[in-house]
Each structure stands twice: as C-alpha cells, then as structure tokens.
Amino acid sequence: MNTPPSPFGADSVLAAMLRQEEAYLSDDYLYQQNELPQSVISGPLHTIEQDRAKMVGWQYQVADFCRFNRETVAISTSYFDRFLAKDSATEALANTDLFQLAAMTCFYTAAKIHEPESFEPWMLSKMSRGLYSAQQVEKMESVILKAVEWRMNPPTPLAFVRELLELLPESYLSEEMRPAVYDLCKFQTELCVRIYEFVPIKASTIAMAALLNALESLGVDYSALGFIEAFLARSIKDAGMMLDVREDIQNRLYQAVTEFSGIHTEAATSSTAYPAKQTLCKRSSPQTSPCTVYTTATTVQ
C-alpha cells in the first residue's frame, strides 16, 4: 500500500488550524514555571489540579443541562488555562474563590460566543448561590479577555479529529467505520480536557493520538495503521515528533480512560468485526490478537 500525498494545500482549513494552534497553546503553569509565589506553592499543587478537574466536571454538567455542545467546555478550558498561565492570574491560583470565579466566567464567555443561546451574568451568580455577583463576573471576564489577548476561538482536539477524518482516504477507513472512530475520539478528547497533564500538549497531537487509539481499537491491521500514522503525521506536519513521544501520549490517553472509567479489562480478539462504539481497545503487539478493552460508555463529567 503506497502512502498518498497529503491532500491539502497551504490555505486549507487544517493548515489554518495548525497555524492558529500555536497562538492558543498554554504553558505548564504549575510545574514548569520559573517561580511560583509562596502563596501558591504553600499548598500541594495537585490540589489545584483536582480543583481544575472539578470545575471542568461542573461545566460538562451545566453544558448537558443547557444542551450546549460539549466542545464548548474544551474552548472554555482553553481560556482558563491560558489565563492561569499569565502573571496576572497568580492570585487566582492562590485563592479558591477567585479560581472558581475565573473558571465559571470562562465557561460563561465561551457559551456566549460559541452557543446560539447562552445565559446572563446574573444567572451565573445564581448558579454560584450568590457567592459571586453579576458585577464580579463581568469584571473577571474583562480581566480574562485582556490576559488571553482576546483570542477566543481555539482549535480543539475534536475539531482536528474532524478535519483529519475528512482527509483520511476511504481506502484507509471505510465510511461505515467513521462514526465509531469519531465516537471513540470524542470520548478521549473530552476526557483529556479535565486532566492537567494534557494542558501543554498541542490539540493536533492529542487528536492524532486519539485517532490512532480509536483505529487500533477497531481492529485496523498494523500494516495499514502504519500507513495511516505516516499520513496523519505529515498532514499535521508532525513527522518530526519522535515515535516514542506519540506513543507516550497514546498510552496516557489509554491510562486516562481506565482511570476514569474504573472498568475491568477483558480479552478480545482481532477477528471481531468491530467492537461497540463505546469500547477502546489496546492491542499489546502486532503478533498478538488479544487486546485490552476499556469500556467508555460513561459520559465524561
């Protein structure tokens, strides 16, 4: 099987997204900053990670209740992480109330921009049970907008998944398998939003890792998978990334699924036509057919 040339030009949607994501990438603001104030490092940093995960979970719950697109949570979290990476957010890292206010405000702003219908600041105040006033929400929104330099349209991992699937030739992936692949990618990308270790990783890299995981789980043979991986790497101009780095991100996604789902593993054979949409399967090697199956029926919250 010959690898076809990447079928997109310099002005394609994917090329534009790849250029755009550089401006939306967040720093590792907890563990790789030169200096964090004593007020922040006086407590365990994993507590901030846990608080962040809780706020992402809250946003998913509100998004589902309001029938928002769950991708709005990924957009909101991009605002939040880029804000926290700025010097102006030091107080928010040290103060739980400000941290929560910033997260809620980012969600309010993302919904206002990206949803057909949203809610008013007073409604957010009511959601907080009066902890924050509408005026505090509006003031925090102004601070966040300035901090992120009004960059409000981040390309999400799931957006990259859609573009990569569009580019992937049908000879590599049949039309009937694409919905199952997309569902598996959607679960992984939603899950990684709540996990801090994925913050400094490019959205396109996460998308590629999730897509390869999904393809592997659906029984694509290893020879075809190799061609697909090369095609995707060139498509996102990621050919220079070390193979072990890409595999590490794939494994981190697998680990995230098992830790989140808390579901048992079981043996499955590659002869199965293809697993249910809610199954993520990791094969141990090209020579063995058994794979580890992670049930992903649980909705990420």
Short mmCIF file of C-alpha atoms in Angstrom, two decimals:
data_model
loop_
_atom_site.label_atom_id
_atom_site.label_comp_id
_atom_site.label_asym_id
_atom_site.label_seq_id
_atom_site.Cartn_x
_atom_site.Cartn_y
_atom_site.Cartn_z
CA MET A 1 0.00 0.00 0.00
CA ASN A 2 1.53 3.29 -1.07
CA THR A 3 1.06 6.33 1.11
CA PRO A 4 -0.74 9.04 -0.90
CA PRO A 5 0.37 12.65 -0.75
CA SER A 6 -1.35 14.74 1.89
CA PRO A 7 -4.38 16.15 0.03
CA PHE A 8 -4.47 19.70 1.30
CA GLY A 9 -2.96 22.98 0.25
CA ALA A 10 -1.40 25.80 2.23
CA ASP A 11 -4.75 27.56 2.52
CA SER A 12 -6.81 24.59 3.69
CA VAL A 13 -8.79 24.57 6.91
CA LEU A 14 -6.33 22.17 8.52
CA ALA A 15 -3.33 24.28 7.55
CA ALA A 16 -5.03 27.34 9.04
CA MET A 17 -5.82 25.45 12.25
CA LEU A 18 -2.21 24.30 12.57
CA ARG A 19 -1.00 27.88 12.28
CA GLN A 20 -3.67 29.04 14.71
CA GLU A 21 -2.99 26.49 17.45
CA GLU A 22 0.48 27.89 18.10
CA ALA A 23 -1.11 31.06 19.48
CA TYR A 24 -3.51 29.08 21.69
CA LEU A 25 -1.04 26.71 23.31
CA SER A 26 -0.86 27.05 27.09
CA ASP A 27 2.25 26.77 29.22
CA ASP A 28 2.57 24.27 32.03
CA TYR A 29 1.75 26.90 34.63
CA LEU A 30 2.06 24.64 37.66
CA TYR A 31 5.21 22.59 37.22
CA GLN A 32 7.43 24.35 34.69
CA GLN A 33 7.19 27.99 35.67
CA ASN A 34 10.45 29.51 36.86
CA GLU A 35 8.94 30.90 40.01
CA LEU A 36 5.55 30.46 41.62
CA PRO A 37 4.68 32.74 44.54
CA GLN A 38 4.87 31.29 48.03
CA SER A 39 1.11 31.78 48.35
CA VAL A 40 0.64 29.22 45.56
CA ILE A 41 3.31 26.66 46.40
CA SER A 42 2.49 26.68 50.12
CA GLY A 43 -0.12 24.03 49.37
CA PRO A 44 0.16 20.85 47.24
CA LEU A 45 -0.09 21.65 43.54
CA HIS A 46 -2.12 18.51 42.91
CA THR A 47 -4.92 20.21 44.85
CA ILE A 48 -5.08 22.84 42.09
CA GLU A 49 -5.22 20.03 39.53
CA GLN A 50 -8.13 18.47 41.42
CA ASP A 51 -9.97 21.79 41.69
CA ARG A 52 -9.48 22.33 37.96
CA ALA A 53 -10.90 18.86 37.20
CA LYS A 54 -13.91 19.56 39.41
CA MET A 55 -14.64 22.79 37.56
CA VAL A 56 -14.41 21.03 34.20
CA GLY A 57 -16.82 18.39 35.51
CA TRP A 58 -19.22 21.11 36.63
CA GLN A 59 -19.06 22.69 33.17
CA TYR A 60 -19.92 19.40 31.49
CA GLN A 61 -22.92 19.04 33.78
CA VAL A 62 -24.16 22.54 33.01
CA ALA A 63 -23.47 22.07 29.29
CA ASP A 64 -25.57 18.90 29.25
CA PHE A 65 -28.37 20.54 31.23
CA CYS A 66 -28.42 23.56 28.87
CA ARG A 67 -27.98 21.32 25.83
CA PHE A 68 -24.78 23.07 24.84
CA ASN A 69 -22.19 21.48 22.60
CA ARG A 70 -19.78 19.70 24.95
CA GLU A 71 -16.91 21.07 22.87
CA THR A 72 -17.74 24.45 24.42
CA VAL A 73 -16.18 23.09 27.62
CA ALA A 74 -12.90 22.47 25.79
CA ILE A 75 -12.99 26.05 24.50
CA SER A 76 -13.77 27.39 27.96
CA THR A 77 -10.92 25.40 29.48
CA SER A 78 -8.53 26.79 26.87
CA TYR A 79 -9.43 30.29 28.08
CA PHE A 80 -8.99 29.20 31.68
CA ASP A 81 -5.57 27.55 31.26
CA ARG A 82 -4.16 30.39 29.18
CA PHE A 83 -5.41 32.87 31.77
CA LEU A 84 -3.85 30.94 34.66
CA ALA A 85 -0.53 30.84 32.78
CA LYS A 86 -0.35 34.66 32.94
CA ASP A 87 1.30 36.61 35.75
CA SER A 88 -1.97 38.45 36.29
CA ALA A 89 -3.62 35.19 37.41
CA THR A 90 -1.30 34.50 40.33
CA GLU A 91 -3.96 35.50 42.84
CA ALA A 92 -6.49 33.16 41.22
CA LEU A 93 -4.08 30.24 41.68
CA ALA A 94 -3.73 31.05 45.36
CA ASN A 95 -7.37 31.89 46.11
CA THR A 96 -10.00 29.19 45.71
CA ASP A 97 -12.87 31.64 45.32
CA LEU A 98 -11.12 33.57 42.54
CA PHE A 99 -10.07 30.29 40.90
CA GLN A 100 -13.69 29.14 40.80
CA LEU A 101 -14.94 32.53 39.63
CA ALA A 102 -12.42 32.53 36.78
CA ALA A 103 -13.48 29.02 35.68
CA MET A 104 -17.18 29.88 35.76
CA THR A 105 -16.57 33.13 33.90
CA CYS A 106 -14.58 31.37 31.19
CA PHE A 107 -17.49 29.00 30.69
CA TYR A 108 -19.95 31.89 30.56
CA THR A 109 -17.80 33.67 27.96
CA ALA A 110 -17.30 30.56 25.83
CA ALA A 111 -21.04 29.85 25.82
CA LYS A 112 -21.81 33.46 24.97
CA ILE A 113 -19.50 33.33 21.94
CA HIS A 114 -19.98 29.78 20.69
CA GLU A 115 -23.55 28.81 21.60
CA PRO A 116 -26.72 30.05 19.82
CA GLU A 117 -28.21 30.85 23.22
CA SER A 118 -26.38 31.42 26.47
CA PHE A 119 -27.10 32.88 29.91
CA GLU A 120 -26.66 36.24 31.59
CA PRO A 121 -24.16 37.11 34.35
CA TRP A 122 -26.97 37.19 36.92
CA MET A 123 -27.75 33.57 36.09
CA LEU A 124 -24.13 32.65 36.75
CA SER A 125 -24.42 34.48 40.06
CA LYS A 126 -27.46 32.37 40.87
CA MET A 127 -25.57 29.19 39.93
CA SER A 128 -22.92 30.15 42.47
CA ARG A 129 -25.68 30.54 45.08
CA GLY A 130 -24.82 34.18 45.50
CA LEU A 131 -21.11 33.65 46.09
CA TYR A 132 -20.35 35.90 43.12
CA SER A 133 -22.32 38.89 41.89
CA ALA A 134 -23.09 39.65 38.25
CA GLN A 135 -20.70 42.60 38.52
CA GLN A 136 -17.88 40.32 39.69
CA VAL A 137 -18.49 38.03 36.72
CA GLU A 138 -18.34 40.94 34.29
CA LYS A 139 -15.20 42.32 35.91
CA MET A 140 -13.49 38.92 35.81
CA GLU A 141 -14.47 38.50 32.17
CA SER A 142 -12.73 41.77 31.35
CA VAL A 143 -9.57 40.63 33.16
CA ILE A 144 -9.57 37.28 31.35
CA LEU A 145 -10.16 38.77 27.91
CA LYS A 146 -7.21 41.08 28.38
CA ALA A 147 -5.00 38.27 29.70
CA VAL A 148 -5.68 35.95 26.75
CA GLU A 149 -5.40 38.87 24.32
CA TRP A 150 -8.94 38.35 23.03
CA ARG A 151 -8.02 35.01 21.44
CA MET A 152 -11.37 33.28 21.78
CA ASN A 153 -11.50 30.68 19.00
CA PRO A 154 -9.07 27.89 19.87
CA PRO A 155 -8.93 24.86 17.57
CA THR A 156 -9.93 21.96 19.82
CA PRO A 157 -8.63 18.39 19.62
CA LEU A 158 -12.04 17.23 18.40
CA ALA A 159 -12.00 19.88 15.66
CA PHE A 160 -8.69 18.44 14.47
CA VAL A 161 -10.18 14.94 14.59
CA ARG A 162 -12.97 16.03 12.25
CA GLU A 163 -10.51 17.53 9.78
CA LEU A 164 -8.17 14.53 9.87
CA LEU A 165 -11.06 12.14 9.30
CA GLU A 166 -12.13 14.26 6.35
CA LEU A 167 -8.65 13.97 4.85
CA LEU A 168 -8.22 10.27 5.52
CA PRO A 169 -8.81 8.37 2.24
CA GLU A 170 -11.66 5.88 2.17
CA SER A 171 -9.14 3.22 1.14
CA TYR A 172 -7.75 3.55 4.67
CA LEU A 173 -11.03 3.92 6.57
CA SER A 174 -14.46 2.96 5.29
CA GLU A 175 -17.41 5.30 5.66
CA GLU A 176 -19.31 2.85 7.87
CA MET A 177 -16.47 2.76 10.42
CA ARG A 178 -16.06 6.54 10.69
CA PRO A 179 -18.91 7.18 13.18
CA ALA A 180 -17.44 4.60 15.58
CA VAL A 181 -13.98 6.14 15.21
CA TYR A 182 -15.38 9.60 15.85
CA ASP A 183 -17.24 8.48 18.97
CA LEU A 184 -14.09 6.95 20.44
CA CYS A 185 -12.09 10.09 19.65
CA LYS A 186 -14.79 12.28 21.15
CA PHE A 187 -14.68 10.39 24.42
CA GLN A 188 -10.89 10.61 24.66
CA THR A 189 -10.72 14.29 23.80
CA GLU A 190 -13.47 15.18 26.26
CA LEU A 191 -11.70 13.22 28.95
CA CYS A 192 -8.32 14.87 28.41
CA VAL A 193 -9.89 18.32 28.93
CA ARG A 194 -10.20 17.62 32.65
CA ILE A 195 -6.67 16.20 33.07
CA TYR A 196 -3.99 18.79 33.73
CA GLU A 197 -1.09 16.86 32.18
CA PHE A 198 -2.59 17.44 28.71
CA VAL A 199 -2.60 21.24 29.11
CA PRO A 200 0.74 21.96 27.35
CA ILE A 201 0.18 19.40 24.56
CA LYS A 202 -0.93 20.64 21.16
CA ALA A 203 -4.54 19.96 20.22
CA SER A 204 -3.42 18.43 16.92
CA THR A 205 -1.13 15.99 18.73
CA ILE A 206 -3.91 14.91 21.08
CA ALA A 207 -6.20 14.47 18.08
CA MET A 208 -3.71 12.27 16.29
CA ALA A 209 -3.12 10.12 19.38
CA ALA A 210 -6.86 9.72 19.99
CA LEU A 211 -7.45 8.85 16.34
CA LEU A 212 -4.72 6.21 16.30
CA ASN A 213 -6.08 4.72 19.52
CA ALA A 214 -9.55 4.54 18.00
CA LEU A 215 -8.32 2.96 14.78
CA GLU A 216 -6.30 0.39 16.70
CA SER A 217 -9.28 -0.46 18.88
CA LEU A 218 -11.48 -1.06 15.84
CA GLY A 219 -9.18 -3.75 14.51
CA VAL A 220 -7.27 -1.90 11.78
CA ASP A 221 -4.32 -4.15 10.96
CA TYR A 222 -0.84 -2.96 11.86
CA SER A 223 0.42 -2.56 8.30
CA ALA A 224 -2.49 -0.27 7.42
CA LEU A 225 -2.14 1.50 10.75
CA GLY A 226 1.48 2.31 9.91
CA PHE A 227 0.48 3.94 6.63
CA ILE A 228 -2.30 5.88 8.34
CA GLU A 229 0.06 7.09 11.05
CA ALA A 230 2.55 8.33 8.45
CA PHE A 231 -0.26 10.04 6.54
CA LEU A 232 -1.61 11.75 9.66
CA ALA A 233 1.87 12.79 10.81
CA ARG A 234 2.52 14.52 7.50
CA SER A 235 -0.96 16.03 7.49
CA ILE A 236 -0.38 17.77 10.81
CA LYS A 237 3.30 18.39 9.98
CA ASP A 238 4.20 16.23 12.93
CA ALA A 239 6.58 13.87 11.20
CA GLY A 240 9.46 15.23 13.26
CA MET A 241 7.91 14.09 16.54
CA MET A 242 9.64 11.04 17.92
CA LEU A 243 7.58 7.86 17.63
CA ASP A 244 8.02 7.11 21.32
CA VAL A 245 6.62 10.56 22.16
CA ARG A 246 3.49 9.94 20.11
CA GLU A 247 3.11 6.51 21.65
CA ASP A 248 3.52 8.00 25.11
CA ILE A 249 0.60 10.37 24.50
CA GLN A 250 -1.49 7.48 23.20
CA ASN A 251 -0.68 5.48 26.32
CA ARG A 252 -1.54 8.44 28.54
CA LEU A 253 -4.94 8.62 26.86
CA TYR A 254 -5.47 4.89 27.40
CA GLN A 255 -4.48 5.30 31.03
CA ALA A 256 -6.85 8.23 31.44
CA VAL A 257 -9.71 6.13 30.09
CA THR A 258 -9.06 3.27 32.50
CA GLU A 259 -8.62 5.57 35.48
CA PHE A 260 -11.78 7.48 34.67
CA SER A 261 -13.97 4.52 33.78
CA GLY A 262 -12.81 2.19 36.52
CA ILE A 263 -13.93 -0.64 34.27
CA HIS A 264 -12.46 -4.13 34.22
CA THR A 265 -10.30 -5.35 31.35
CA GLU A 266 -11.11 -8.42 29.33
CA ALA A 267 -9.69 -10.34 26.40
CA ALA A 268 -10.98 -9.68 22.90
CA THR A 269 -9.88 -11.00 19.54
CA SER A 270 -8.91 -9.04 16.48
CA SER A 271 -11.22 -11.29 14.45
CA THR A 272 -14.21 -9.38 15.83
CA ALA A 273 -15.73 -7.33 13.02
CA TYR A 274 -15.64 -4.36 15.21
CA PRO A 275 -16.27 -3.54 18.83
CA ALA A 276 -19.11 -1.45 20.10
CA LYS A 277 -18.77 2.30 19.73
CA GLN A 278 -18.11 2.64 23.45
CA THR A 279 -15.11 0.29 23.52
CA LEU A 280 -11.50 1.42 23.47
CA CYS A 281 -9.15 -1.46 22.80
CA LYS A 282 -5.37 -1.54 23.09
CA ARG A 283 -3.54 -4.42 21.44
CA SER A 284 -0.30 -5.40 23.07
CA SER A 285 1.78 -6.11 19.95
CA PRO A 286 1.46 -6.79 16.21
CA GLN A 287 1.97 -10.50 16.84
CA THR A 288 -0.81 -10.96 19.38
CA SER A 289 -4.52 -10.71 18.86
CA PRO A 290 -5.73 -10.22 22.45
CA CYS A 291 -6.32 -6.64 23.38
CA THR A 292 -7.21 -4.70 26.47
CA VAL A 293 -10.74 -3.36 26.28
CA TYR A 294 -11.78 -0.21 28.08
CA THR A 295 -15.49 0.47 28.22
CA THR A 296 -16.20 4.16 27.65
CA ALA A 297 -19.97 4.14 27.93
CA THR A 298 -19.78 6.51 30.89
CA THR A 299 -20.25 10.14 29.91
CA VAL A 300 -17.36 12.37 30.87
CA GLN A 301 -18.35 14.76 33.65
#
